[in-house]
Amino acid sequence: MLEKIDIGKTKRNLLIVLILSFLSISLIISLGLRSNDEIQKIVEEQFNERQLLLSKQISSGISEFLNQKTIIIELMSLHIYNDSTDAISDEFKTVYDHNKDIYVFEFINASGVVITGYPEENTPIGYDLYKFERPGDIETKQILIRTFEWVRDNKETNITRPINLLEGGLGAFIWIPVYEGEEFKGVVLSIIKISDISDKFLKNFDTKWEIQMINDDGMVLYDHIYSNNVGDKYLKHNHSDPHLDQIIQDQLDGKEGKDYFYENGSEKKLIAFSPITWRNEKWSISVITSSSEIENLISSVFIKQNAFIIVSVGFIFLGNFIIILLLSRWSISLENEVKKKTGELFESNKLLTDANEKLKENDKIKSNFLSMVSHELKTPLTAMKISSEFLLDNKSHNINRNELIEILLRNIERLTRLVNNLLDLSKIESGKLKYNMESAQLHEIIDMSVATIKYQYDTKGVNITTDIPHDLSKINIDKDRIIQVFLNLLINALKFTLKGGKVEINAFEHEDHIEVHVKDDGIGIPVDQIDLIFEKFYQIDNSPTRSYPGAGLGLSITKSIMEGHGGSIRVKNNLPKGSVFILTFFK
Ligand code: ADP
């Protein structure tokens, strides 16, 4: 009962474990799916912020650089008004040595002619703003003159938008007026090459990002990927997304921001932009990223998250599998234990029943034995008493004294046989029955046995014949005990065969044994009792009123003697009537 309850509990626990694991897996999956959306938003936002920050960093770096250089040049310009051209050149050299990223320092006198500069190879000495034509570029000449005059008149620094240099490339022109009191002495013109700025601040970025720098006219000053665009008008670019116009306008207005647009109508791109403020110039830095990069980033986060979910689910499965395994193993071992215990109980129950049966049987045997022995003692004793009384009665003269003495002798013999049988049985059971083995001829033993009992056969009128070949192999036997065997069988055969019947003894030699058949045509043995008659005290008719005397010991002792000789005894029916006892003697 206790075990049954435990097994029930185990199965219930198993069910609880399964439900819990199902719930926890569903929870993890639903949370995972929900957080996927949130993660997508967060990753996107973070990425956009990062790109904006990047554009800010670049623009503030460039702004700081340009403004710092401008201040340095302004400081230098404050005290060169009175210097000779050589002194100015020296001054330029000193500053240049500490600011190599400035392409050239030039001094333009009040009439607009370049009179000195450093480094000399970059200085077009004698270049007259008013006279020199710039081949194919009338506009630039005008700008230069306009700026020169504006600086002179306003006494203020001015930056011209990047201009194509005569040596090639774009350069930002910094114009600083030089005055001695109210007297205009000229202008310090410093040029910073745009390529130097981009080399310093932009070139080293990953090429998967499109980094652009434009000025407030919309001219492309730098393009990380499409260097051919440099010098072009940014606004002129082919694009089909009108949204981009607004973004560019924001850039030109000096704003910062981040937004999406579609390039060539299909590819979604993120643009993060930030202004560079350099005196009167306003440039803008933009960092353009393909949205596929963000998607890759999101999907890599997805993959990691999904991997985490799968691993978690896997762990839950594994953990639960182990729990289920342990529980079912426990349940199986419990069931086995129950089976084993039940089996043991059943076994000990059977042993008890068997022992009980045995006890009952022993009890029955004991009482059978007592009633049989007392019957077997009483019958001959009564006959002996009556015969003795007759013999003592001298008055009765017509009694046959010889017949009375024969009765006495027969009953003494019967009693002696009973006592001998009881003694033999007790020896057999205690293992004390010893055999004096010697070589013997079976026909001699059989003849002696027949001779011993022949008189009784004749008296009853039962015919006895033997057919024993005299050339039978000799065998090793205890002669007296084997005679006892034959006598037992012959007494039984006589007892259970009617007058006029016949008993035959035959012997057959086989390769390794000799068989002796003791055959009668008496009452026979019921088939269902054929195996029982060799048990001690067993009699087919054991009622007190039975017609055949006997204690049920003869065959049991016979069987023990045969087995003591290494042989055997069995019985079968002699058709049409009677029995055949078959003795086997091994050579
Ligand atoms: P008992 O001394 O009572 O004859 P046995 O052990 O010799 O005891 O025989 C046991 C029983 O076997 C007998 O009581 C009898 O019922 C049966 N039996 C033995 N021999 C024969 C036989 N030749 N024919 C018929 N029944 C026999």
Coordinates of C-alpha atoms and ligand atoms in Angstrom, one line a residue:
M1 CA 0.0 0.0 0.0
L2 CA 2.8 2.3 1.1
E3 CA 4.7 1.6 -2.1
K4 CA 1.6 2.1 -4.3
I5 CA 1.1 5.6 -2.8
D6 CA 4.8 6.4 -3.5
I7 CA 4.6 5.3 -7.1
G8 CA 1.4 7.4 -7.5
K9 CA 3.3 10.4 -6.0
T10 CA 6.2 9.8 -8.4
K11 CA 3.9 9.9 -11.4
R12 CA 2.2 13.1 -10.0
N13 CA 5.7 14.7 -9.5
L14 CA 6.5 13.8 -13.1
L15 CA 3.4 15.5 -14.3
I16 CA 4.2 18.6 -12.2
V17 CA 7.7 18.7 -13.6
L18 CA 6.4 18.5 -17.2
I19 CA 3.8 21.3 -16.6
L20 CA 6.4 23.5 -14.9
S21 CA 8.9 23.0 -17.7
F22 CA 6.2 23.7 -20.3
L23 CA 5.2 26.9 -18.5
S24 CA 8.8 28.1 -18.0
I25 CA 9.7 27.4 -21.7
S26 CA 6.5 29.3 -22.9
L27 CA 7.4 32.2 -20.6
I28 CA 11.0 32.4 -21.9
I29 CA 9.9 32.2 -25.5
S30 CA 7.2 34.9 -25.1
L31 CA 9.5 37.2 -23.2
G32 CA 12.2 36.6 -25.8
L33 CA 9.8 37.5 -28.6
R34 CA 8.6 40.6 -26.9
S35 CA 12.0 41.8 -25.9
N36 CA 13.1 41.2 -29.6
D37 CA 11.0 44.3 -30.6
E38 CA 12.3 46.4 -27.8
I39 CA 15.9 45.3 -28.5
Q40 CA 15.4 46.3 -32.1
K41 CA 14.3 49.8 -31.1
I42 CA 17.1 50.2 -28.5
V43 CA 19.8 48.9 -30.9
E44 CA 18.5 51.2 -33.6
E45 CA 18.4 54.2 -31.3
Q46 CA 21.8 53.5 -29.8
F47 CA 23.3 53.1 -33.2
N48 CA 21.8 56.4 -34.5
E49 CA 23.0 58.2 -31.4
R50 CA 26.5 56.7 -31.9
Q51 CA 26.6 57.9 -35.5
L52 CA 25.5 61.4 -34.5
L53 CA 28.1 61.5 -31.8
L54 CA 30.7 60.4 -34.3
S55 CA 29.7 63.2 -36.7
K56 CA 29.8 65.7 -33.7
Q57 CA 33.2 64.5 -32.6
I58 CA 34.6 64.9 -36.1
S59 CA 33.0 68.3 -36.6
S60 CA 34.1 69.6 -33.2
G61 CA 37.6 68.3 -33.8
I62 CA 37.9 70.1 -37.2
S63 CA 36.2 73.3 -35.8
E64 CA 38.7 73.4 -32.9
F65 CA 41.6 72.8 -35.2
L66 CA 40.6 75.5 -37.7
N67 CA 39.7 78.1 -35.1
Q68 CA 42.9 77.4 -33.2
K69 CA 45.0 77.8 -36.3
T70 CA 43.2 81.0 -37.1
I71 CA 43.9 82.5 -33.7
I72 CA 47.6 81.5 -34.0
I73 CA 47.8 83.3 -37.3
E74 CA 45.9 86.3 -36.0
L75 CA 48.3 86.6 -33.0
M76 CA 51.2 86.3 -35.4
S77 CA 49.8 89.0 -37.7
L78 CA 49.5 91.5 -34.9
H79 CA 53.1 92.3 -34.8
I80 CA 54.5 92.0 -38.3
Y81 CA 53.2 95.4 -39.6
N82 CA 56.6 97.0 -39.2
D83 CA 58.8 94.1 -40.3
S84 CA 60.9 93.7 -43.4
T85 CA 59.9 91.1 -45.8
D86 CA 62.7 88.8 -44.5
A87 CA 61.6 89.3 -41.0
I88 CA 58.0 88.5 -42.0
S89 CA 59.3 85.4 -43.8
D90 CA 61.2 84.4 -40.6
E91 CA 58.1 84.9 -38.5
F92 CA 56.1 82.8 -40.9
K93 CA 58.8 80.1 -40.7
T94 CA 58.7 80.0 -36.9
V95 CA 55.0 79.6 -36.9
Y96 CA 55.0 77.2 -39.8
D97 CA 57.5 74.9 -38.1
H98 CA 55.0 74.5 -35.3
N99 CA 52.0 74.2 -37.6
K100 CA 53.0 72.1 -40.5
D101 CA 49.4 71.5 -41.5
I102 CA 49.1 75.0 -42.8
Y103 CA 49.9 74.9 -46.5
V104 CA 51.4 78.4 -46.8
F105 CA 51.7 81.8 -45.2
E106 CA 51.7 84.7 -47.6
F107 CA 52.0 88.5 -47.0
I108 CA 50.0 90.5 -49.6
N109 CA 50.9 94.2 -49.5
A110 CA 48.3 97.0 -49.5
S111 CA 48.1 97.0 -53.3
G112 CA 47.3 93.4 -53.5
V113 CA 50.7 91.9 -54.5
V114 CA 52.2 88.8 -52.7
I115 CA 55.6 90.1 -51.5
T116 CA 56.8 87.2 -49.2
G117 CA 55.7 83.9 -47.8
Y118 CA 56.7 80.6 -46.4
P119 CA 57.4 78.0 -47.4
E120 CA 58.8 79.6 -50.5
E121 CA 57.9 76.8 -52.9
N122 CA 54.3 77.3 -52.1
T123 CA 54.4 81.1 -52.3
P124 CA 53.6 82.8 -55.7
I125 CA 55.7 85.9 -55.0
G126 CA 54.7 88.8 -57.2
Y127 CA 51.2 87.4 -57.6
D128 CA 49.0 90.5 -58.1
L129 CA 45.4 89.9 -57.0
Y130 CA 44.2 92.6 -59.4
K131 CA 46.2 91.7 -62.4
F132 CA 46.7 87.9 -62.5
E133 CA 44.1 86.0 -64.3
R134 CA 43.3 82.5 -63.0
P135 CA 42.9 80.4 -66.2
G136 CA 39.3 79.4 -66.7
D137 CA 38.3 80.8 -63.4
I138 CA 37.2 84.4 -63.4
E139 CA 34.9 83.9 -60.5
T140 CA 37.8 83.0 -58.1
K141 CA 39.7 86.2 -59.0
Q142 CA 36.7 88.2 -58.1
I143 CA 36.2 86.4 -54.8
L144 CA 39.8 86.9 -53.9
I145 CA 39.7 90.7 -54.7
R146 CA 36.4 91.0 -52.9
T147 CA 37.7 89.3 -49.8
F148 CA 40.9 91.3 -49.8
E149 CA 39.0 94.5 -49.9
W150 CA 36.4 93.3 -47.3
V151 CA 39.2 92.4 -44.9
R152 CA 40.9 95.7 -45.5
D153 CA 37.8 97.7 -45.0
N154 CA 36.3 95.8 -42.1
K155 CA 39.7 95.2 -40.3
E156 CA 38.4 91.7 -39.6
T157 CA 39.5 88.2 -40.4
N158 CA 37.7 86.5 -43.1
I159 CA 37.6 83.0 -44.5
T160 CA 36.9 82.4 -48.2
R161 CA 35.1 79.2 -49.1
P162 CA 37.5 76.6 -50.3
I163 CA 39.0 77.5 -53.6
N164 CA 40.8 75.4 -56.3
L165 CA 44.5 76.0 -55.8
L166 CA 46.7 76.8 -58.8
E167 CA 48.7 73.7 -57.8
G168 CA 45.6 71.6 -57.6
G169 CA 43.3 70.6 -54.8
L170 CA 41.1 72.7 -52.6
G171 CA 42.3 75.2 -50.1
A172 CA 40.6 77.3 -47.4
F173 CA 41.9 80.9 -47.4
I174 CA 42.3 82.7 -44.1
W175 CA 42.6 86.5 -44.6
I176 CA 43.9 88.6 -41.7
P177 CA 44.3 92.3 -42.1
V178 CA 47.5 94.0 -40.9
Y179 CA 47.3 97.6 -39.8
E180 CA 49.8 100.0 -38.3
G181 CA 47.5 102.2 -36.4
E182 CA 45.0 103.4 -39.1
E183 CA 47.4 102.6 -41.9
F184 CA 46.6 99.5 -43.9
K185 CA 49.8 97.5 -44.4
G186 CA 48.5 94.4 -46.1
V187 CA 47.0 91.0 -45.5
V188 CA 48.3 87.8 -44.1
L189 CA 46.9 85.0 -46.2
S190 CA 47.2 81.5 -44.9
I191 CA 45.9 78.5 -46.8
I192 CA 44.9 75.2 -45.3
K193 CA 44.6 72.5 -47.8
I194 CA 41.3 70.6 -47.4
S195 CA 43.1 67.4 -48.1
D196 CA 45.3 68.1 -45.0
I197 CA 42.2 68.4 -42.9
S198 CA 40.7 65.3 -44.3
D199 CA 43.9 63.3 -43.9
K200 CA 44.1 64.4 -40.3
F201 CA 40.4 63.9 -39.3
L202 CA 38.5 61.8 -41.9
K203 CA 40.6 59.4 -43.8
N204 CA 41.1 56.8 -41.2
F205 CA 37.5 55.9 -40.8
D206 CA 36.0 52.7 -41.9
T207 CA 35.2 52.8 -45.6
K208 CA 31.8 51.2 -45.0
W209 CA 30.7 54.6 -43.7
E210 CA 30.2 57.4 -46.2
I211 CA 31.7 60.5 -44.5
Q212 CA 31.2 63.8 -46.3
M213 CA 32.1 67.3 -45.6
I214 CA 30.3 70.2 -47.4
N215 CA 30.5 73.9 -47.0
D216 CA 27.5 76.3 -46.6
D217 CA 27.3 76.6 -50.4
G218 CA 26.7 72.9 -50.7
M219 CA 30.1 72.2 -52.2
V220 CA 31.5 68.8 -51.5
L221 CA 34.8 69.3 -49.6
Y222 CA 35.5 65.7 -48.9
D223 CA 33.8 62.4 -49.8
H224 CA 35.1 59.3 -48.0
I225 CA 34.0 57.0 -50.8
Y226 CA 33.4 59.0 -54.0
S227 CA 36.4 61.3 -54.1
N228 CA 35.4 62.4 -57.6
N229 CA 32.6 64.4 -56.0
V230 CA 35.0 66.7 -54.3
G231 CA 34.4 70.3 -55.6
D232 CA 30.9 69.4 -56.9
K233 CA 27.8 70.9 -55.6
Y234 CA 26.3 68.5 -53.2
L235 CA 22.8 69.6 -54.0
K236 CA 23.3 68.7 -57.6
H237 CA 23.6 65.0 -56.7
N238 CA 21.2 62.7 -58.3
H239 CA 18.8 61.5 -55.7
S240 CA 15.2 60.5 -55.9
D241 CA 14.2 60.9 -52.3
P242 CA 12.9 64.5 -51.7
H243 CA 13.4 64.0 -48.0
L244 CA 17.1 64.2 -48.7
D245 CA 16.7 67.9 -49.9
Q246 CA 15.4 68.8 -46.5
I247 CA 18.3 67.0 -44.8
I248 CA 20.8 68.8 -46.9
Q249 CA 19.1 72.1 -46.3
D250 CA 19.4 71.4 -42.5
Q251 CA 23.1 70.8 -43.0
L252 CA 23.5 74.1 -45.0
D253 CA 21.7 75.9 -42.2
G254 CA 24.3 74.7 -39.7
K255 CA 22.0 72.3 -37.9
E256 CA 22.8 68.9 -36.4
G257 CA 20.6 65.9 -36.6
K258 CA 20.0 62.3 -37.8
D259 CA 17.5 61.0 -40.3
Y260 CA 16.8 58.3 -42.9
F261 CA 16.6 58.6 -46.6
Y262 CA 16.4 56.3 -49.6
E263 CA 19.3 56.2 -52.0
N264 CA 18.4 55.5 -55.6
G265 CA 14.9 54.8 -54.4
S266 CA 15.7 51.5 -52.7
E267 CA 18.6 51.5 -50.3
K268 CA 17.6 52.9 -46.9
K269 CA 20.4 54.9 -45.3
L270 CA 21.0 56.7 -42.0
I271 CA 22.6 60.1 -42.2
A272 CA 24.0 61.8 -39.0
F273 CA 25.2 65.4 -39.5
S274 CA 26.9 68.0 -37.4
P275 CA 28.1 71.6 -38.3
I276 CA 31.7 72.9 -38.3
T277 CA 31.6 76.6 -37.3
W278 CA 34.7 78.5 -38.4
R279 CA 34.3 82.2 -38.2
N280 CA 32.2 83.2 -41.2
E281 CA 32.3 79.7 -42.7
K282 CA 29.8 77.0 -41.8
W283 CA 30.6 73.5 -43.0
S284 CA 28.9 70.3 -42.2
I285 CA 30.1 66.8 -41.6
S286 CA 27.8 63.9 -42.4
V287 CA 28.2 60.2 -41.6
I288 CA 26.0 58.0 -43.9
T289 CA 25.4 54.4 -43.0
S290 CA 23.5 51.7 -44.8
S291 CA 20.6 50.5 -42.7
S292 CA 21.7 47.0 -43.5
E293 CA 24.5 47.6 -41.0
I294 CA 22.0 48.3 -38.3
E295 CA 20.0 45.3 -39.5
N296 CA 23.1 43.2 -39.2
L297 CA 23.7 44.5 -35.8
I298 CA 20.1 43.8 -34.8
S299 CA 20.2 40.4 -36.3
S300 CA 23.5 39.6 -34.5
V301 CA 21.8 40.7 -31.3
F302 CA 18.8 38.6 -32.3
I303 CA 21.0 35.6 -33.0
K304 CA 22.7 36.0 -29.6
Q305 CA 19.3 36.4 -27.9
N306 CA 17.8 33.5 -29.7
A307 CA 20.9 31.4 -28.9
F308 CA 20.3 32.4 -25.3
I309 CA 16.7 31.4 -25.5
I310 CA 17.6 28.1 -27.2
V311 CA 20.3 27.4 -24.6
S312 CA 17.9 28.3 -21.8
V313 CA 15.2 26.1 -23.3
G314 CA 17.8 23.4 -23.8
F315 CA 18.9 23.7 -20.2
I316 CA 15.3 23.5 -19.0
F317 CA 14.8 20.4 -21.2
L318 CA 18.0 18.8 -20.0
G319 CA 17.3 19.6 -16.4
N320 CA 13.8 18.3 -16.7
F321 CA 14.9 15.3 -18.6
I322 CA 17.3 14.5 -15.8
I323 CA 14.6 15.0 -13.2
I324 CA 12.2 12.8 -15.2
L325 CA 14.9 10.2 -15.7
L326 CA 15.7 10.2 -12.0
L327 CA 12.0 10.1 -11.1
S328 CA 11.2 7.3 -13.5
R329 CA 14.3 5.4 -12.5
W330 CA 13.2 5.9 -8.9
S331 CA 9.7 4.8 -9.8
I332 CA 11.0 1.7 -11.7
S333 CA 13.3 0.7 -8.8
L334 CA 10.4 1.3 -6.5
E335 CA 8.2 -0.9 -8.6
N336 CA 10.9 -3.5 -8.8
E337 CA 11.3 -3.4 -5.1
V338 CA 7.6 -3.9 -4.7
K339 CA 7.7 -6.8 -7.2
K340 CA 10.7 -8.3 -5.4
K341 CA 9.1 -7.9 -2.0
T342 CA 5.8 -9.4 -3.4
G343 CA 7.7 -12.2 -4.9
E344 CA 9.5 -12.8 -1.7
L345 CA 6.3 -12.7 0.3
F346 CA 4.7 -15.1 -2.2
E347 CA 7.7 -17.4 -2.0
S348 CA 7.7 -17.5 1.8
N349 CA 4.0 -18.0 1.7
K350 CA 4.5 -20.9 -0.5
L351 CA 7.2 -22.3 1.7
L352 CA 4.9 -21.9 4.7
T353 CA 2.0 -23.6 2.8
D354 CA 4.4 -26.4 1.7
A355 CA 5.7 -26.8 5.2
N356 CA 2.2 -26.8 6.5
E357 CA 1.2 -29.5 3.9
K358 CA 4.3 -31.5 4.8
L359 CA 3.4 -31.2 8.5
K360 CA -0.1 -32.3 7.7
E361 CA 1.2 -35.1 5.6
N362 CA 3.6 -36.2 8.3
D363 CA 0.8 -36.1 10.7
K364 CA -1.3 -38.2 8.4
I365 CA 1.7 -40.6 7.9
K366 CA 2.2 -40.8 11.6
S367 CA -1.4 -41.7 12.3
N368 CA -1.5 -44.1 9.3
F369 CA 1.6 -45.6 10.5
L370 CA 0.2 -46.1 14.1
S371 CA -3.1 -47.5 12.9
M372 CA -1.3 -49.7 10.3
V373 CA 1.3 -51.0 12.8
S374 CA -1.3 -51.6 15.5
H375 CA -3.4 -53.4 12.9
E376 CA -0.5 -55.4 11.6
L377 CA 0.5 -56.3 15.2
K378 CA -2.9 -57.1 16.4
T379 CA -4.0 -59.4 13.5
P380 CA -1.2 -62.0 13.9
L381 CA -1.2 -61.7 17.7
T382 CA -4.9 -62.4 17.7
A383 CA -4.4 -65.5 15.5
M384 CA -1.5 -66.6 17.6
K385 CA -3.5 -66.2 20.8
I386 CA -6.4 -68.2 19.5
S387 CA -4.1 -70.9 18.1
S388 CA -2.2 -71.1 21.4
E389 CA -5.4 -71.3 23.4
F390 CA -6.6 -74.2 21.2
L391 CA -3.3 -76.0 21.7
L392 CA -3.5 -75.6 25.4
D393 CA -7.1 -76.8 25.5
N394 CA -6.6 -80.6 26.1
K395 CA -10.2 -81.2 26.0
S396 CA -10.8 -80.6 22.4
H397 CA -9.6 -83.7 20.7
N398 CA -10.7 -83.1 17.2
I399 CA -8.4 -80.2 16.6
N400 CA -5.5 -80.5 14.1
R401 CA -2.5 -79.6 16.3
N402 CA -0.2 -79.4 13.3
E403 CA -2.4 -76.9 11.6
L404 CA -2.5 -74.7 14.8
I405 CA 1.3 -74.8 15.0
E406 CA 1.5 -73.8 11.3
I407 CA -0.8 -70.8 12.0
L408 CA 1.5 -69.9 14.9
L409 CA 4.6 -70.1 12.8
R410 CA 3.0 -68.2 9.9
N411 CA 2.1 -65.3 12.2
I412 CA 5.4 -65.3 13.9
E413 CA 6.9 -65.1 10.4
R414 CA 4.6 -62.2 9.6
L415 CA 5.5 -60.4 12.8
T416 CA 9.2 -61.0 12.2
R417 CA 8.8 -59.6 8.7
L418 CA 7.1 -56.5 10.0
V419 CA 9.7 -55.9 12.7
N420 CA 12.5 -56.5 10.2
N421 CA 10.9 -54.1 7.7
L422 CA 10.6 -51.5 10.4
L423 CA 14.2 -52.0 11.4
D424 CA 15.3 -51.7 7.7
L425 CA 13.3 -48.6 7.3
S426 CA 14.9 -47.0 10.3
K427 CA 18.4 -48.0 9.0
I428 CA 17.6 -46.6 5.6
E429 CA 16.3 -43.3 7.0
S430 CA 19.3 -42.9 9.3
G431 CA 21.7 -43.9 6.4
K432 CA 23.0 -46.8 8.3
L433 CA 22.0 -49.6 5.9
K434 CA 25.2 -51.1 4.7
Y435 CA 25.6 -53.5 1.7
N436 CA 28.0 -56.4 1.5
M437 CA 28.7 -56.4 -2.2
E438 CA 29.9 -59.5 -3.9
S439 CA 29.9 -60.9 -7.4
A440 CA 26.8 -63.1 -8.0
Q441 CA 24.8 -64.9 -10.7
L442 CA 21.3 -63.5 -10.8
H443 CA 19.7 -66.9 -11.6
E444 CA 21.1 -68.3 -8.4
I445 CA 19.6 -65.4 -6.4
I446 CA 16.2 -65.7 -8.1
D447 CA 16.1 -69.5 -7.7
M448 CA 16.9 -69.2 -4.0
S449 CA 14.1 -66.6 -3.6
V450 CA 11.6 -68.7 -5.5
A451 CA 12.6 -71.8 -3.5
T452 CA 11.9 -69.9 -0.2
I453 CA 8.4 -69.0 -1.2
K454 CA 7.4 -71.9 -3.5
Y455 CA 5.5 -73.7 -0.8
Q456 CA 3.3 -70.6 -0.2
Y457 CA 2.6 -70.4 -4.0
D458 CA 1.7 -74.0 -4.1
T459 CA -0.5 -73.7 -1.1
K460 CA -2.5 -70.8 -2.6
G461 CA -2.5 -72.5 -6.0
V462 CA -0.6 -69.8 -7.9
N463 CA 1.8 -71.0 -10.5
I464 CA 5.3 -69.5 -10.5
T465 CA 7.8 -69.9 -13.4
T466 CA 11.2 -68.4 -14.1
D467 CA 13.1 -68.0 -17.3
I468 CA 16.6 -66.7 -16.4
P469 CA 19.4 -67.3 -18.8
H470 CA 22.3 -69.0 -17.0
D471 CA 24.9 -67.0 -19.0
L472 CA 23.8 -63.7 -17.7
S473 CA 26.8 -61.5 -16.7
K474 CA 27.7 -61.6 -13.1
I475 CA 26.9 -58.5 -11.1
N476 CA 28.0 -57.0 -7.9
I477 CA 25.3 -57.2 -5.3
D478 CA 24.5 -57.7 -1.6
K479 CA 23.0 -61.2 -2.1
D480 CA 20.8 -61.1 1.1
R481 CA 19.4 -57.7 0.3
I482 CA 18.6 -58.7 -3.4
I483 CA 16.9 -61.9 -2.1
Q484 CA 14.9 -59.6 0.2
V485 CA 14.0 -57.5 -2.9
F486 CA 12.8 -60.6 -4.9
L487 CA 10.9 -62.0 -1.8
N488 CA 9.1 -58.6 -1.4
L489 CA 8.1 -58.7 -5.0
L490 CA 7.1 -62.3 -5.0
I491 CA 5.1 -62.0 -1.7
N492 CA 3.2 -59.0 -3.2
A493 CA 2.6 -60.9 -6.5
L494 CA 1.3 -63.8 -4.5
K495 CA -0.8 -61.6 -2.3
F496 CA -2.5 -59.7 -5.2
T497 CA -3.0 -62.7 -7.5
L498 CA -6.0 -65.0 -7.3
K499 CA -5.8 -68.7 -7.0
G500 CA -5.1 -70.3 -10.5
G501 CA -3.1 -67.2 -11.5
K502 CA 0.5 -67.2 -12.5
V503 CA 3.7 -65.3 -11.8
E504 CA 6.7 -65.2 -14.2
I505 CA 10.2 -64.0 -13.7
N506 CA 12.3 -63.2 -16.8
A507 CA 15.7 -61.7 -17.2
F508 CA 17.2 -59.8 -20.2
E509 CA 20.8 -58.9 -20.7
H510 CA 21.5 -55.5 -22.2
E511 CA 24.7 -53.8 -23.1
D512 CA 25.3 -52.1 -19.8
H513 CA 22.5 -53.5 -17.6
I514 CA 20.3 -56.5 -16.8
E515 CA 16.6 -56.2 -16.6
V516 CA 14.5 -58.5 -14.5
H517 CA 10.7 -58.6 -14.9
V518 CA 8.5 -59.9 -12.2
K519 CA 5.1 -60.3 -13.9
D520 CA 1.8 -61.3 -12.4
D521 CA -1.8 -61.5 -13.7
G522 CA -3.3 -60.3 -10.4
I523 CA -5.5 -57.3 -9.5
G524 CA -3.1 -54.7 -11.1
I525 CA -2.4 -51.2 -10.0
P526 CA -4.6 -48.2 -11.0
V527 CA -2.6 -45.9 -13.4
D528 CA -2.9 -42.8 -11.2
Q529 CA -1.2 -44.6 -8.3
I530 CA 1.6 -46.3 -10.2
D531 CA 4.1 -43.7 -8.9
L532 CA 2.8 -43.7 -5.3
I533 CA 3.2 -47.3 -4.4
F534 CA 6.9 -46.9 -3.8
E535 CA 6.3 -44.3 -1.0
K536 CA 6.6 -45.6 2.5
F537 CA 3.3 -46.7 4.2
Y538 CA 1.5 -46.3 0.9
Q539 CA -1.2 -48.8 0.2
I540 CA -3.8 -48.7 -2.5
D541 CA -6.3 -49.9 0.0
N542 CA -5.4 -48.8 3.5
S543 CA -8.7 -49.2 5.2
P544 CA -8.7 -51.2 8.5
T545 CA -11.1 -53.7 6.8
R546 CA -8.7 -54.2 3.8
S547 CA -8.5 -57.7 2.4
Y548 CA -4.7 -57.7 2.0
P549 CA -2.3 -57.6 5.0
G550 CA 0.8 -55.4 4.8
A551 CA 2.4 -52.3 6.3
G552 CA 3.1 -50.5 3.0
L553 CA 6.8 -50.8 3.6
G554 CA 8.0 -53.5 1.2
L555 CA 8.2 -51.5 -2.0
S556 CA 9.7 -48.5 -0.3
I557 CA 12.5 -50.7 1.2
T558 CA 12.9 -52.5 -2.2
K559 CA 13.3 -49.2 -4.0
S560 CA 15.9 -48.0 -1.5
I561 CA 17.9 -51.2 -1.8
M562 CA 17.8 -51.0 -5.6
E563 CA 19.0 -47.4 -5.6
G564 CA 21.6 -48.4 -3.0
H565 CA 22.9 -50.8 -5.7
G566 CA 22.9 -48.0 -8.3
G567 CA 19.9 -49.6 -10.0
S568 CA 16.2 -48.8 -10.2
I569 CA 12.7 -50.2 -9.9
R570 CA 9.6 -49.2 -11.8
V571 CA 6.2 -50.8 -12.4
K572 CA 3.8 -50.9 -15.3
N573 CA 0.5 -52.7 -16.0
N574 CA 0.6 -56.2 -17.4
L575 CA -2.1 -56.2 -20.1
P576 CA -4.7 -57.4 -20.1
K577 CA -4.4 -57.8 -16.3
G578 CA -1.8 -57.7 -13.5
S579 CA 1.4 -55.8 -13.0
V580 CA 5.1 -56.0 -14.1
F581 CA 7.8 -54.8 -11.8
I582 CA 11.0 -54.1 -13.7
L583 CA 14.3 -54.2 -11.9
T584 CA 17.4 -52.7 -13.5
F585 CA 20.9 -53.8 -12.4
F586 CA 23.8 -52.0 -13.9
K587 CA 26.8 -54.0 -14.7
Ligands
ADP1 P1 2.4 -54.0 1.5 O1 3.3 -54.7 2.5 O2 1.2 -53.4 2.1 O3 2.0 -54.9 0.3 P2 4.1 -52.8 -0.3 O4 5.0 -51.6 -0.2 O5 4.8 -54.0 -0.6 O6 3.3 -52.8 1.0 O7 3.1 -52.5 -1.5 C1 2.4 -51.3 -1.4 C2 1.1 -51.4 -2.2 O8 1.3 -51.6 -3.6 C3 0.3 -52.6 -1.8 O9 -0.5 -52.3 -0.6 C4 -0.6 -52.8 -3.0 O10 -1.7 -51.9 -2.9 C5 0.3 -52.4 -4.1 N1 1.0 -53.6 -4.8 C6 2.2 -54.0 -4.5 N2 2.5 -55.1 -5.4 C7 1.4 -55.3 -6.1 C8 1.0 -56.2 -7.1 N3 1.8 -57.2 -7.5 N4 -0.3 -56.2 -7.6 C9 -1.1 -55.2 -7.2 N5 -0.9 -54.3 -6.3 C10 0.4 -54.3 -5.7

